[in-house]
mmCIF file of C-alpha atoms in Angstrom:
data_model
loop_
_atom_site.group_PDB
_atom_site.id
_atom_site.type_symbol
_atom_site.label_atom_id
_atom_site.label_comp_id
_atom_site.label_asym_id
_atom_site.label_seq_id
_atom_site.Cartn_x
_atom_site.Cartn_y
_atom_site.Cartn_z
ATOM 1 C CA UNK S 153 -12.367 -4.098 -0.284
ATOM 2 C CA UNK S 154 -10.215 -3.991 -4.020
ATOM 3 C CA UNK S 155 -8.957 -0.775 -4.256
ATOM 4 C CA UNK S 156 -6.569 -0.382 -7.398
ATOM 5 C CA UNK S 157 -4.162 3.012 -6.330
ATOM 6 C CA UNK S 158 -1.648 3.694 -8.522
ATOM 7 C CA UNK S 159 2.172 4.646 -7.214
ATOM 8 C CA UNK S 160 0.925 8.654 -6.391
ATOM 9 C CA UNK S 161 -2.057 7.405 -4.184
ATOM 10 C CA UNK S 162 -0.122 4.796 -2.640
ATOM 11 C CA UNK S 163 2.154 7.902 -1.303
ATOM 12 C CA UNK S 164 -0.299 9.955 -0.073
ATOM 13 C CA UNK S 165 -1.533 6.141 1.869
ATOM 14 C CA UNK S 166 1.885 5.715 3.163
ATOM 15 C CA UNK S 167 1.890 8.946 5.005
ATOM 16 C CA UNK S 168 -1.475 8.648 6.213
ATOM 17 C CA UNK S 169 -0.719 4.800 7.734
ATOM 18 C CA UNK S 170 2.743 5.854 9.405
ATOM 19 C CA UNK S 171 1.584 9.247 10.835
ATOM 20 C CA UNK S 172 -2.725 8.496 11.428
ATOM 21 C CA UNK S 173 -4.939 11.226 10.787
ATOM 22 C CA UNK S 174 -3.518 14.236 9.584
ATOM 23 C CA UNK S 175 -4.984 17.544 7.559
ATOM 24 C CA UNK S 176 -4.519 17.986 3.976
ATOM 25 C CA UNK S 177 -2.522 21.214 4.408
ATOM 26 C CA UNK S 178 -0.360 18.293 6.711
ATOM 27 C CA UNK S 179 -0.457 15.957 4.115
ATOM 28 C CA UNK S 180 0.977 18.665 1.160
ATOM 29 C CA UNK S 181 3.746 19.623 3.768
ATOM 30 C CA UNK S 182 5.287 15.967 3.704
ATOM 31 C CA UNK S 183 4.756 15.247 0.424
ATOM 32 C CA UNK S 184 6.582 18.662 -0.632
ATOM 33 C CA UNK S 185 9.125 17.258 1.314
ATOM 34 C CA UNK S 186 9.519 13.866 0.369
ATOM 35 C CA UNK S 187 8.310 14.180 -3.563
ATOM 36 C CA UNK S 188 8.423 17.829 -3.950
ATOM 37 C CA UNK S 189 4.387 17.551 -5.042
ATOM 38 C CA UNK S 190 3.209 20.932 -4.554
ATOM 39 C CA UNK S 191 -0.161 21.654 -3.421
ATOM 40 C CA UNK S 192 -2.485 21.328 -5.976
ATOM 41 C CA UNK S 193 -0.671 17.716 -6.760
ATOM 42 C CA UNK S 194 -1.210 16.514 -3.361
ATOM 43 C CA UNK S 195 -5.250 18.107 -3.208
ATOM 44 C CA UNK S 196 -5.903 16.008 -6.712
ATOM 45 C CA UNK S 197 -4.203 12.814 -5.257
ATOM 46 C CA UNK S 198 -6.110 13.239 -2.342
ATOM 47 C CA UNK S 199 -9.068 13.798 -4.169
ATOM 48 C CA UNK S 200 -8.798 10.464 -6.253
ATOM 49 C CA UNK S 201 -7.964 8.515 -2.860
ATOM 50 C CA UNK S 202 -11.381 9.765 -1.146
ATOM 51 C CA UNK S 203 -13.502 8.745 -4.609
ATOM 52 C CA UNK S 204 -11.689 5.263 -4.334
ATOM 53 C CA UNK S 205 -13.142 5.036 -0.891
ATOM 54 C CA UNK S 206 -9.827 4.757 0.053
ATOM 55 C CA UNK S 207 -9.158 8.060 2.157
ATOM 56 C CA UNK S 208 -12.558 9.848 4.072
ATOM 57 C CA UNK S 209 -12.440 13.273 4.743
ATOM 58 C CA UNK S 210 -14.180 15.317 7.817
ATOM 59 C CA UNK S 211 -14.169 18.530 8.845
ATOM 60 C CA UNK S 212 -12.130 20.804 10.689
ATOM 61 C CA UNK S 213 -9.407 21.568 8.573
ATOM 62 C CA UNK S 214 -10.305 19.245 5.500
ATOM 63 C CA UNK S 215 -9.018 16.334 7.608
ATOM 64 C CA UNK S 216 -8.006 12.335 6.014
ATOM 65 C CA UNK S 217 -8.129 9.568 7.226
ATOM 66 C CA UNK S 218 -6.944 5.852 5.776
ATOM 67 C CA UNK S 219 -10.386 3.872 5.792
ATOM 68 C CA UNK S 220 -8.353 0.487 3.909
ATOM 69 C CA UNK S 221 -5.575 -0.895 5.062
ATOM 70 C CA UNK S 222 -1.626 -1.526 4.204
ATOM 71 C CA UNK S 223 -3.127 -5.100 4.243
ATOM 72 C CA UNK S 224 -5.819 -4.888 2.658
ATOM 73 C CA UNK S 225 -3.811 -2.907 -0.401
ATOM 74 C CA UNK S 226 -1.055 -5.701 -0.437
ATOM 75 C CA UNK S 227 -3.307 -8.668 -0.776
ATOM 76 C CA UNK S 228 -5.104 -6.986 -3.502
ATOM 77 C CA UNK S 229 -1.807 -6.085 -5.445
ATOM 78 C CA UNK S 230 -0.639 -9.676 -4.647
ATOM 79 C CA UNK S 231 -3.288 -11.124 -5.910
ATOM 80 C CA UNK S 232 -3.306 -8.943 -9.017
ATOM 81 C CA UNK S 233 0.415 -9.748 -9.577
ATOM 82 C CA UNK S 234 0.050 -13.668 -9.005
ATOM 83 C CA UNK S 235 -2.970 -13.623 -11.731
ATOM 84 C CA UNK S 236 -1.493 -11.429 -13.825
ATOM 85 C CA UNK S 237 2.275 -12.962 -14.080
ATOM 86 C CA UNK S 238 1.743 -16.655 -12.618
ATOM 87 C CA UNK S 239 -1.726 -17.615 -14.100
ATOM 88 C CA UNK S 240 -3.730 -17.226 -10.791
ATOM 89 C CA UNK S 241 -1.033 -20.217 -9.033
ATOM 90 C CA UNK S 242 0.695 -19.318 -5.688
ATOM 91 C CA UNK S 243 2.798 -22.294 -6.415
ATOM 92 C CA UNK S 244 4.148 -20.519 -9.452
ATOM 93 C CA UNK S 245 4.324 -17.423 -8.240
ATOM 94 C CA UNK S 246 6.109 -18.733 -4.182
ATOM 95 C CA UNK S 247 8.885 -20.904 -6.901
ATOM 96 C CA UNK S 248 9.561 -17.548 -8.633
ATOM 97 C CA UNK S 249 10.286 -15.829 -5.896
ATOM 98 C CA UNK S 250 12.457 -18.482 -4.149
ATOM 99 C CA UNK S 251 14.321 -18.887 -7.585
ATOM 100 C CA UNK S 252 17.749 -17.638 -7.871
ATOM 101 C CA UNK S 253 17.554 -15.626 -4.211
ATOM 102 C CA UNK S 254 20.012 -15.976 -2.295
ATOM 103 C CA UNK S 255 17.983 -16.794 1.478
ATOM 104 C CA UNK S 256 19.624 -16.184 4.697
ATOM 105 C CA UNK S 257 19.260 -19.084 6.484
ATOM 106 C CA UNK S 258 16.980 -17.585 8.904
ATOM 107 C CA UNK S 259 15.065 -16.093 5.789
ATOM 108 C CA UNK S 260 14.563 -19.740 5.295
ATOM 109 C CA UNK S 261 13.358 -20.733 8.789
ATOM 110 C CA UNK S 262 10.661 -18.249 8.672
ATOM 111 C CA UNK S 263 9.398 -19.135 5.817
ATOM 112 C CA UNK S 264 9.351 -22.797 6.839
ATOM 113 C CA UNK S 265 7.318 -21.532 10.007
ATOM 114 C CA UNK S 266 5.035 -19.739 7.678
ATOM 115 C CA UNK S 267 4.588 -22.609 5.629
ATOM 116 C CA UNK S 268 3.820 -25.039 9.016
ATOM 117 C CA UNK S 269 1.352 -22.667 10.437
ATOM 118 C CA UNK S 270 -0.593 -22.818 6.884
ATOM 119 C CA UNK S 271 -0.974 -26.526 7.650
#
């Protein structure tokens, strides 16, 4: 599923995939906490989320729940970045990224495992 959510949604998703299920009245708690969103912030950002079909909502107590995943989000946004920035080629976009970073070497034997279990 491509889901575009913008940095706000992707909050009110972040709380929701660390902590599960949780009420809206739960969700505008943490999010007063950690953003200081008050509650009609958090009801309209968790209104966008559900008509994304990001975020489904049952009753009691107004409960959410994530229906995509933190993987399913990234590979979209990935995806969007490497067309976007690297004309559609991972090859552009993995040399970018290695470019001028300074690896640990066991950065760089990961990666090389990545790269073998590709083949």
């Amino acid at each position: 599923m491509d889901v575009k959510l913008f940095d706000s949604e992707l909050k009110v998703m972040n709380v929701l995939w660390k902590e599960g299920d949780l009420s809206a009245g739960q969700l505008v708690k943490i999010l007063k906490a950690e953003t200081g969103w008050n509650r009609n912030t958090t009801y309209t950002v968790i209104k966008k989320c559900i008509d994304k079909g990001a975020i489904e909502r049952y009753e009691p107590n107004f409960m959410c729940r994530a229906i995509i995943s933190r993987e399913q989000v990234q590979n979209y946004e990935t995806a969007e970045l490497i067309d976007k920035m690297f004309d559609g080629s991972k090859e552009k976009f993995f040399a970018a990224f290695l470019d001028g970073k300074n690896l640990l070497t066991e950065e760089v034997e990961q990666l090389k495992k990545l790269v073998d279990k590709l083949k």
